[in-house]
Amino acid sequence: MTRVAFIGLGNMGSGMAANQAKAGREVVAFDLSADALKRAKDQGMTPATSAGEACKDADIVITMLPAGQHVREIYLQAILPNAPKDALLIDCSTIDVDSARTVARDASMQGFRAGDAPVSGGAAAAQGGSLTFMVGCREQDFAEIEEALKPMAKAIIRAGDSGAGQAAKICNNMLLGISMIATSEAFALAEALGLDAQRFFDISSKASGQCWSMTSYCPWPGPVPAAPSNRNYEGGFAAAMMLKDLKLAQDAAEVAGAPTPLGGAAEALYGELVRGGHGGKDFSIILQMLRGTLALNRE
Ligand code: NAD
């Protein structure tokens, strides 16, 4: 039976690991949280006492951790010293491109096959096995990485070599952050000009201003019933997570010398929203900040 070591059982990792187990793989799971380990055990996984122990005898090692520093540490201290050399190493966290390339290089220097595979889709898609994976890896390793990710995926796309998955993820999310602000600004201006919001949606969703932020995730409550705007911006994709991805994009742009003036403006606006106390709300709540209807903590 294929043995999967899964490290990081938070909002995303818990559902992803459960789908590996449902696919008939033996999952040895590790997280710093005792509660997360207990939930994993209840779902038929084997809890490990450390990340290193989880990796012993693994065929596949999957990590789903908060940020680059966690991934670098776990690779150096637990995975590379303990996993069998023929294990396939896949990091699904959203981290900076440089960290992704560093861990892939360290892994490959020690004879491992490794890839970065960040995801699009939130906790519901993680539970439902319908995430989209953007993969950075050597071409010859992709088929095996694809097979490893299948129980958790709706789509798996190779973006290029190591780090390319992270590059695709942060570029996509920078575009999403900007387009959500642009859509929100347009709704706020339409309102100020006396235009009915539903009428504006009916027109713009069929005209050249149409985009995903408007037609699938409309920040104005009403036109798109499934959007978080209809649930007081609860659930969905947290504004704090959007800010994290926008910061990663700005850091990467600075290193690459790429001009991203709108990405910078988006980071500043989401920074204001999160500092104002709304980091836990869905990122489309930025509409309410732009309309001036949101109380912002200014401390
Ligand atoms: P989370 O904070 O819920 O989970 C992270 C888990 O990692 C926690 O359970 C924590 O205890 C564990 N952890 C931290 N350090 C560890 C260590 N050294 N060893 C073992 N476990 C450790 O975060 P999440 O929402 O599951 O997100 C995980 C990653 O996925 C992040 O990089 C995030 O940016 C990305 N992501 C999240 C979403 C989302 O909607 N939540 C969507 C796409 C991508």
CSV table of C-alpha atoms and ligand atoms in Angstrom, one decimal:
chain,number,residue,atom,x,y,z
A,1,MET,CA,0.0,0.0,0.0
A,2,THR,CA,1.3,3.5,-0.8
A,3,ARG,CA,2.4,5.2,2.3
A,4,VAL,CA,1.9,9.0,2.6
A,5,ALA,CA,3.5,11.2,5.3
A,6,PHE,CA,1.3,14.3,5.7
A,7,ILE,CA,2.6,17.2,7.7
A,8,GLY,CA,0.4,20.2,8.6
A,9,LEU,CA,-3.2,19.3,9.3
A,10,GLY,CA,-4.8,22.8,9.6
A,11,ASN,CA,-7.8,24.2,7.7
A,12,MET,CA,-6.5,22.9,4.4
A,13,GLY,CA,-4.2,19.9,5.3
A,14,SER,CA,-6.8,18.1,7.4
A,15,GLY,CA,-9.2,17.6,4.5
A,16,MET,CA,-6.4,16.9,2.0
A,17,ALA,CA,-4.9,14.2,4.2
A,18,ALA,CA,-8.3,12.7,4.8
A,19,ASN,CA,-8.8,12.4,1.0
A,20,GLN,CA,-5.4,10.6,0.7
A,21,ALA,CA,-6.7,8.1,3.3
A,22,LYS,CA,-10.1,7.7,1.5
A,23,ALA,CA,-8.2,6.8,-1.7
A,24,GLY,CA,-6.8,3.8,0.2
A,25,ARG,CA,-3.4,5.1,1.0
A,26,GLU,CA,-1.8,4.6,4.4
A,27,VAL,CA,-1.5,8.1,5.8
A,28,VAL,CA,1.0,8.8,8.7
A,29,ALA,CA,0.1,12.3,9.8
A,30,PHE,CA,1.9,14.9,11.9
A,31,ASP,CA,0.9,18.4,13.2
A,32,LEU,CA,2.1,20.4,16.3
A,33,SER,CA,-1.6,20.5,17.4
A,34,ALA,CA,-2.7,17.5,19.5
A,35,ASP,CA,-6.4,18.2,18.5
A,36,ALA,CA,-5.4,18.0,14.8
A,37,LEU,CA,-3.6,14.6,15.4
A,38,LYS,CA,-6.7,13.3,17.3
A,39,ARG,CA,-9.0,14.2,14.4
A,40,ALA,CA,-6.6,12.5,12.0
A,41,LYS,CA,-6.7,9.4,14.1
A,42,ASP,CA,-10.5,9.4,14.1
A,43,GLN,CA,-10.4,9.6,10.3
A,44,GLY,CA,-8.3,6.4,10.0
A,45,MET,CA,-4.8,7.9,9.8
A,46,THR,CA,-1.8,7.0,11.9
A,47,PRO,CA,-0.6,9.9,14.1
A,48,ALA,CA,3.1,10.3,14.3
A,49,THR,CA,5.1,11.7,17.3
A,50,SER,CA,7.3,14.0,15.1
A,51,ALA,CA,7.6,15.1,11.5
A,52,GLY,CA,10.8,12.9,11.2
A,53,GLU,CA,8.9,9.8,12.4
A,54,ALA,CA,6.1,10.4,9.9
A,55,CYS,CA,8.6,10.4,7.1
A,56,LYS,CA,10.3,7.1,7.9
A,57,ASP,CA,9.3,4.5,5.2
A,58,ALA,CA,7.1,7.1,3.3
A,59,ASP,CA,6.6,6.8,-0.4
A,60,ILE,CA,5.3,10.3,-0.6
A,61,VAL,CA,5.8,13.2,1.8
A,62,ILE,CA,3.3,16.1,1.6
A,63,THR,CA,3.6,19.3,3.5
A,64,MET,CA,0.8,21.9,4.0
A,65,LEU,CA,2.3,24.6,6.3
A,66,PRO,CA,1.7,28.3,7.0
A,67,ALA,CA,4.8,29.9,5.4
A,68,GLY,CA,8.3,29.6,3.9
A,69,GLN,CA,10.2,29.5,7.2
A,70,HIS,CA,8.1,26.5,8.4
A,71,VAL,CA,8.7,24.6,5.1
A,72,ARG,CA,12.5,25.3,5.1
A,73,GLU,CA,12.8,24.1,8.7
A,74,ILE,CA,10.8,21.0,8.3
A,75,TYR,CA,12.7,20.0,5.2
A,76,LEU,CA,16.1,20.6,6.8
A,77,GLN,CA,15.4,19.2,10.2
A,78,ALA,CA,12.9,16.4,9.6
A,79,ILE,CA,12.2,15.4,6.0
A,80,LEU,CA,15.6,15.3,4.3
A,81,PRO,CA,17.3,13.4,7.2
A,82,ASN,CA,14.5,10.9,7.7
A,83,ALA,CA,12.6,10.2,4.4
A,84,PRO,CA,13.8,7.3,2.2
A,85,LYS,CA,15.8,8.6,-0.7
A,86,ASP,CA,13.3,7.3,-3.2
A,87,ALA,CA,10.4,9.2,-1.5
A,88,LEU,CA,8.6,11.8,-3.6
A,89,LEU,CA,8.5,15.2,-1.7
A,90,ILE,CA,5.7,17.6,-2.5
A,91,ASP,CA,5.1,20.9,-0.7
A,92,CYS,CA,1.5,22.3,-1.2
A,93,SER,CA,1.9,25.3,1.1
A,94,THR,CA,1.8,28.9,-0.4
A,95,ILE,CA,5.3,30.2,0.2
A,96,ASP,CA,7.8,32.5,-1.4
A,97,VAL,CA,9.4,31.4,-4.7
A,98,ASP,CA,12.9,31.6,-3.2
A,99,SER,CA,12.1,29.2,-0.4
A,100,ALA,CA,10.4,26.8,-2.8
A,101,ARG,CA,13.5,26.8,-5.0
A,102,THR,CA,15.9,26.4,-2.0
A,103,VAL,CA,14.1,23.3,-0.6
A,104,ALA,CA,13.8,21.7,-4.1
A,105,ARG,CA,17.6,22.3,-4.6
A,106,ASP,CA,18.5,20.9,-1.2
A,107,ALA,CA,16.3,17.9,-1.8
A,108,SER,CA,17.7,17.2,-5.3
A,109,MET,CA,21.3,17.5,-4.0
A,110,GLN,CA,20.5,14.7,-1.6
A,111,GLY,CA,19.0,12.6,-4.4
A,112,PHE,CA,15.2,13.2,-3.8
A,113,ARG,CA,12.6,14.1,-6.4
A,114,ALA,CA,10.7,17.2,-5.2
A,115,GLY,CA,8.1,19.6,-6.4
A,116,ASP,CA,6.1,22.7,-5.2
A,117,ALA,CA,2.3,22.3,-5.7
A,118,PRO,CA,0.4,25.2,-4.2
A,119,VAL,CA,-3.4,25.1,-4.5
A,120,SER,CA,-6.3,27.3,-5.5
A,121,GLY,CA,-9.5,26.6,-3.6
A,122,GLY,CA,-10.3,27.0,0.1
A,123,ALA,CA,-11.1,24.6,2.9
A,124,ALA,CA,-14.3,23.3,1.3
A,125,ALA,CA,-12.4,22.3,-1.9
A,126,ALA,CA,-9.7,20.7,0.3
A,127,GLN,CA,-12.4,18.6,2.0
A,128,GLY,CA,-14.2,17.9,-1.3
A,129,GLY,CA,-11.0,16.8,-3.1
A,130,SER,CA,-11.5,19.5,-5.7
A,131,LEU,CA,-8.4,21.7,-5.4
A,132,THR,CA,-6.5,23.1,-8.4
A,133,PHE,CA,-2.7,22.4,-8.1
A,134,MET,CA,-0.1,24.5,-9.8
A,135,VAL,CA,3.1,22.4,-10.0
A,136,GLY,CA,6.7,23.4,-10.2
A,137,CYS,CA,8.9,20.3,-10.8
A,138,ARG,CA,11.2,18.6,-13.3
A,139,GLU,CA,9.3,17.5,-16.4
A,140,GLN,CA,10.2,13.8,-15.8
A,141,ASP,CA,8.8,13.9,-12.2
A,142,PHE,CA,5.4,15.4,-13.2
A,143,ALA,CA,3.5,12.2,-13.9
A,144,GLU,CA,4.3,10.8,-10.5
A,145,ILE,CA,3.5,14.0,-8.7
A,146,GLU,CA,0.2,14.1,-10.6
A,147,GLU,CA,-0.6,10.6,-9.5
A,148,ALA,CA,0.2,11.5,-5.9
A,149,LEU,CA,-2.0,14.6,-5.9
A,150,LYS,CA,-5.0,13.0,-7.7
A,151,PRO,CA,-7.1,12.1,-4.6
A,152,MET,CA,-7.1,15.8,-3.6
A,153,ALA,CA,-7.5,17.4,-7.0
A,154,LYS,CA,-10.0,18.8,-9.6
A,155,ALA,CA,-7.1,19.9,-11.8
A,156,ILE,CA,-3.3,19.5,-11.8
A,157,ILE,CA,-1.3,21.8,-14.1
A,158,ARG,CA,2.5,21.8,-14.4
A,159,ALA,CA,3.6,25.5,-14.4
A,160,GLY,CA,7.3,24.8,-15.1
A,161,ASP,CA,10.4,23.9,-13.0
A,162,SER,CA,10.9,24.3,-9.2
A,163,GLY,CA,9.3,27.4,-7.9
A,164,ALA,CA,7.0,27.9,-10.9
A,165,GLY,CA,4.0,26.6,-9.1
A,166,GLN,CA,4.5,29.3,-6.4
A,167,ALA,CA,5.1,31.9,-9.1
A,168,ALA,CA,1.8,31.0,-10.8
A,169,LYS,CA,-0.1,31.0,-7.5
A,170,ILE,CA,1.1,34.5,-6.4
A,171,CYS,CA,0.6,36.0,-9.9
A,172,ASN,CA,-2.9,34.6,-10.0
A,173,ASN,CA,-3.8,35.8,-6.5
A,174,MET,CA,-2.3,39.3,-7.2
A,175,LEU,CA,-4.6,39.5,-10.2
A,176,LEU,CA,-7.5,38.3,-8.1
A,177,GLY,CA,-6.8,40.9,-5.4
A,178,ILE,CA,-6.6,43.7,-7.9
A,179,SER,CA,-9.7,42.6,-9.8
A,180,MET,CA,-11.7,42.4,-6.6
A,181,ILE,CA,-10.7,46.0,-5.7
A,182,ALA,CA,-11.5,47.1,-9.3
A,183,THR,CA,-14.9,45.5,-9.2
A,184,SER,CA,-15.6,47.0,-5.7
A,185,GLU,CA,-14.5,50.5,-6.8
A,186,ALA,CA,-16.8,50.3,-9.8
A,187,PHE,CA,-19.8,49.2,-7.6
A,188,ALA,CA,-19.0,52.1,-5.2
A,189,LEU,CA,-18.8,54.6,-8.0
A,190,ALA,CA,-22.0,53.3,-9.6
A,191,GLU,CA,-23.7,53.8,-6.3
A,192,ALA,CA,-22.4,57.3,-5.9
A,193,LEU,CA,-23.6,58.1,-9.4
A,194,GLY,CA,-27.1,56.9,-8.5
A,195,LEU,CA,-27.0,53.7,-10.5
A,196,ASP,CA,-28.8,50.6,-9.2
A,197,ALA,CA,-26.3,47.9,-8.2
A,198,GLN,CA,-28.3,45.0,-9.8
A,199,ARG,CA,-28.7,47.0,-13.0
A,200,PHE,CA,-24.9,47.8,-13.0
A,201,PHE,CA,-24.2,44.0,-12.5
A,202,ASP,CA,-26.6,43.1,-15.3
A,203,ILE,CA,-24.8,45.4,-17.7
A,204,SER,CA,-21.2,45.0,-16.7
A,205,SER,CA,-21.4,41.2,-16.3
A,206,LYS,CA,-22.2,41.1,-20.0
A,207,ALA,CA,-19.9,44.0,-21.1
A,208,SER,CA,-16.2,44.4,-21.3
A,209,GLY,CA,-15.8,45.0,-17.5
A,210,GLN,CA,-16.8,41.4,-16.8
A,211,CYS,CA,-14.5,39.3,-14.6
A,212,TRP,CA,-14.6,36.4,-12.1
A,213,SER,CA,-14.7,38.8,-9.2
A,214,MET,CA,-17.9,40.2,-10.6
A,215,THR,CA,-19.7,37.2,-12.1
A,216,SER,CA,-18.7,34.4,-9.7
A,217,TYR,CA,-17.9,36.2,-6.5
A,218,CYS,CA,-19.7,39.5,-6.6
A,219,PRO,CA,-18.7,41.7,-3.6
A,220,TRP,CA,-22.2,43.5,-3.7
A,221,PRO,CA,-24.8,41.3,-1.9
A,222,GLY,CA,-27.5,40.1,-4.2
A,223,PRO,CA,-26.5,39.5,-7.8
A,224,VAL,CA,-24.5,36.2,-7.1
A,225,PRO,CA,-26.4,34.3,-4.3
A,226,ALA,CA,-23.5,31.9,-3.6
A,227,ALA,CA,-21.0,34.7,-3.0
A,228,PRO,CA,-19.8,35.4,0.6
A,229,SER,CA,-21.2,39.0,0.3
A,230,ASN,CA,-24.6,37.4,1.0
A,231,ARG,CA,-23.4,35.8,4.3
A,232,ASN,CA,-22.0,39.0,5.9
A,233,TYR,CA,-18.6,38.1,4.2
A,234,GLU,CA,-18.2,35.0,6.4
A,235,GLY,CA,-16.3,31.9,5.1
A,236,GLY,CA,-14.7,32.1,1.7
A,237,PHE,CA,-11.1,33.4,1.4
A,238,ALA,CA,-9.9,35.4,4.4
A,239,ALA,CA,-8.6,39.0,3.7
A,240,ALA,CA,-5.6,38.1,5.9
A,241,MET,CA,-4.7,35.3,3.4
A,242,MET,CA,-5.1,37.6,0.5
A,243,LEU,CA,-2.8,40.1,2.2
A,244,LYS,CA,-0.2,37.3,2.7
A,245,ASP,CA,-0.3,36.4,-1.0
A,246,LEU,CA,-0.1,40.1,-2.1
A,247,LYS,CA,3.0,40.5,0.1
A,248,LEU,CA,4.6,37.4,-1.4
A,249,ALA,CA,3.9,38.9,-4.9
A,250,GLN,CA,5.4,42.3,-4.0
A,251,ASP,CA,8.5,40.6,-2.5
A,252,ALA,CA,8.9,38.5,-5.6
A,253,ALA,CA,8.4,41.5,-7.9
A,254,GLU,CA,11.1,43.5,-6.0
A,255,VAL,CA,13.6,40.6,-6.4
A,256,ALA,CA,12.7,40.2,-10.1
A,257,GLY,CA,12.7,43.9,-10.8
A,258,ALA,CA,9.2,43.7,-12.2
A,259,PRO,CA,6.9,46.8,-11.9
A,260,THR,CA,3.6,46.0,-10.1
A,261,PRO,CA,2.1,49.3,-9.2
A,262,LEU,CA,-1.5,47.9,-8.9
A,263,GLY,CA,-0.2,45.0,-6.9
A,264,GLY,CA,1.5,47.4,-4.5
A,265,ALA,CA,-1.7,49.5,-4.2
A,266,ALA,CA,-3.7,46.3,-3.6
A,267,GLU,CA,-1.3,45.3,-0.8
A,268,ALA,CA,-1.7,48.7,0.8
A,269,LEU,CA,-5.5,48.5,0.7
A,270,TYR,CA,-5.7,45.0,2.0
A,271,GLY,CA,-3.2,46.0,4.7
A,272,GLU,CA,-5.6,48.8,5.8
A,273,LEU,CA,-8.5,46.3,5.9
A,274,VAL,CA,-6.6,43.7,7.9
A,275,ARG,CA,-5.1,46.3,10.4
A,276,GLY,CA,-8.6,47.7,10.7
A,277,GLY,CA,-9.7,44.4,12.2
A,278,HIS,CA,-11.3,42.5,9.3
A,279,GLY,CA,-8.6,40.0,8.4
A,280,GLY,CA,-10.9,37.1,9.2
A,281,LYS,CA,-13.7,38.2,6.8
A,282,ASP,CA,-13.9,37.2,3.2
A,283,PHE,CA,-11.6,39.4,1.0
A,284,SER,CA,-14.6,40.7,-1.0
A,285,ILE,CA,-15.5,42.8,2.1
A,286,ILE,CA,-13.0,45.4,0.7
A,287,LEU,CA,-16.1,46.8,-1.1
A,288,GLN,CA,-17.5,47.9,2.2
A,289,MET,CA,-14.2,49.6,3.1
A,290,LEU,CA,-14.2,51.5,-0.2
A,291,ARG,CA,-17.9,52.5,0.4
A,292,GLY,CA,-16.9,53.8,3.8
A,293,THR,CA,-19.4,51.6,5.6
A,294,LEU,CA,-16.9,49.6,7.6
A,295,ALA,CA,-15.7,50.6,11.1
A,296,LEU,CA,-11.9,50.4,11.0
A,297,ASN,CA,-9.8,50.0,14.1
A,298,ARG,CA,-7.1,52.8,13.8
A,299,GLU,CA,-4.9,51.8,16.8
B,1,NAD,P1,-3.6,26.6,9.1
B,1,NAD,O1,-2.9,27.6,9.9
B,1,NAD,O2,-5.0,26.3,9.3
B,1,NAD,O3,-2.7,25.2,9.2
B,1,NAD,C1,-1.3,25.1,9.2
B,1,NAD,C2,-1.0,23.9,10.1
B,1,NAD,O4,0.4,23.7,10.2
B,1,NAD,C3,-1.5,24.1,11.6
B,1,NAD,O5,-2.3,23.0,12.0
B,1,NAD,C4,-0.2,24.1,12.4
B,1,NAD,O6,-0.3,23.5,13.7
B,1,NAD,C5,0.7,23.3,11.5
B,1,NAD,N1,2.1,23.5,11.7
B,1,NAD,C6,2.8,24.7,11.7
B,1,NAD,N2,4.1,24.5,11.9
B,1,NAD,C7,4.3,23.1,12.0
B,1,NAD,C8,5.4,22.3,12.2
B,1,NAD,N3,6.6,22.7,12.3
B,1,NAD,N4,5.2,20.9,12.2
B,1,NAD,C9,3.9,20.4,12.0
B,1,NAD,N5,2.8,21.2,11.8
B,1,NAD,C10,3.0,22.5,11.8
B,1,NAD,O7,-3.3,27.1,7.6
B,1,NAD,P2,-4.2,26.6,6.3
B,1,NAD,O8,-5.3,27.5,6.1
B,1,NAD,O9,-4.4,25.1,6.4
B,1,NAD,O10,-3.1,27.0,5.1
B,1,NAD,C11,-2.0,26.1,4.9
B,1,NAD,C12,-1.3,26.7,3.6
B,1,NAD,O11,-2.2,26.7,2.5
B,1,NAD,C13,-0.8,28.1,3.8
B,1,NAD,O12,0.4,28.2,3.2
B,1,NAD,C14,-1.9,28.9,3.0
B,1,NAD,O13,-1.4,30.1,2.5
B,1,NAD,C15,-2.3,27.9,1.9
B,1,NAD,N6,-3.7,28.1,1.4
B,1,NAD,C16,-4.7,28.3,2.3
B,1,NAD,C17,-6.0,28.5,1.7
B,1,NAD,C18,-7.2,28.7,2.7
B,1,NAD,O14,-8.2,29.1,2.2
B,1,NAD,N7,-7.1,28.5,4.0
B,1,NAD,C19,-6.2,28.4,0.3
B,1,NAD,C20,-5.1,28.2,-0.5
B,1,NAD,C21,-3.8,28.0,0.1
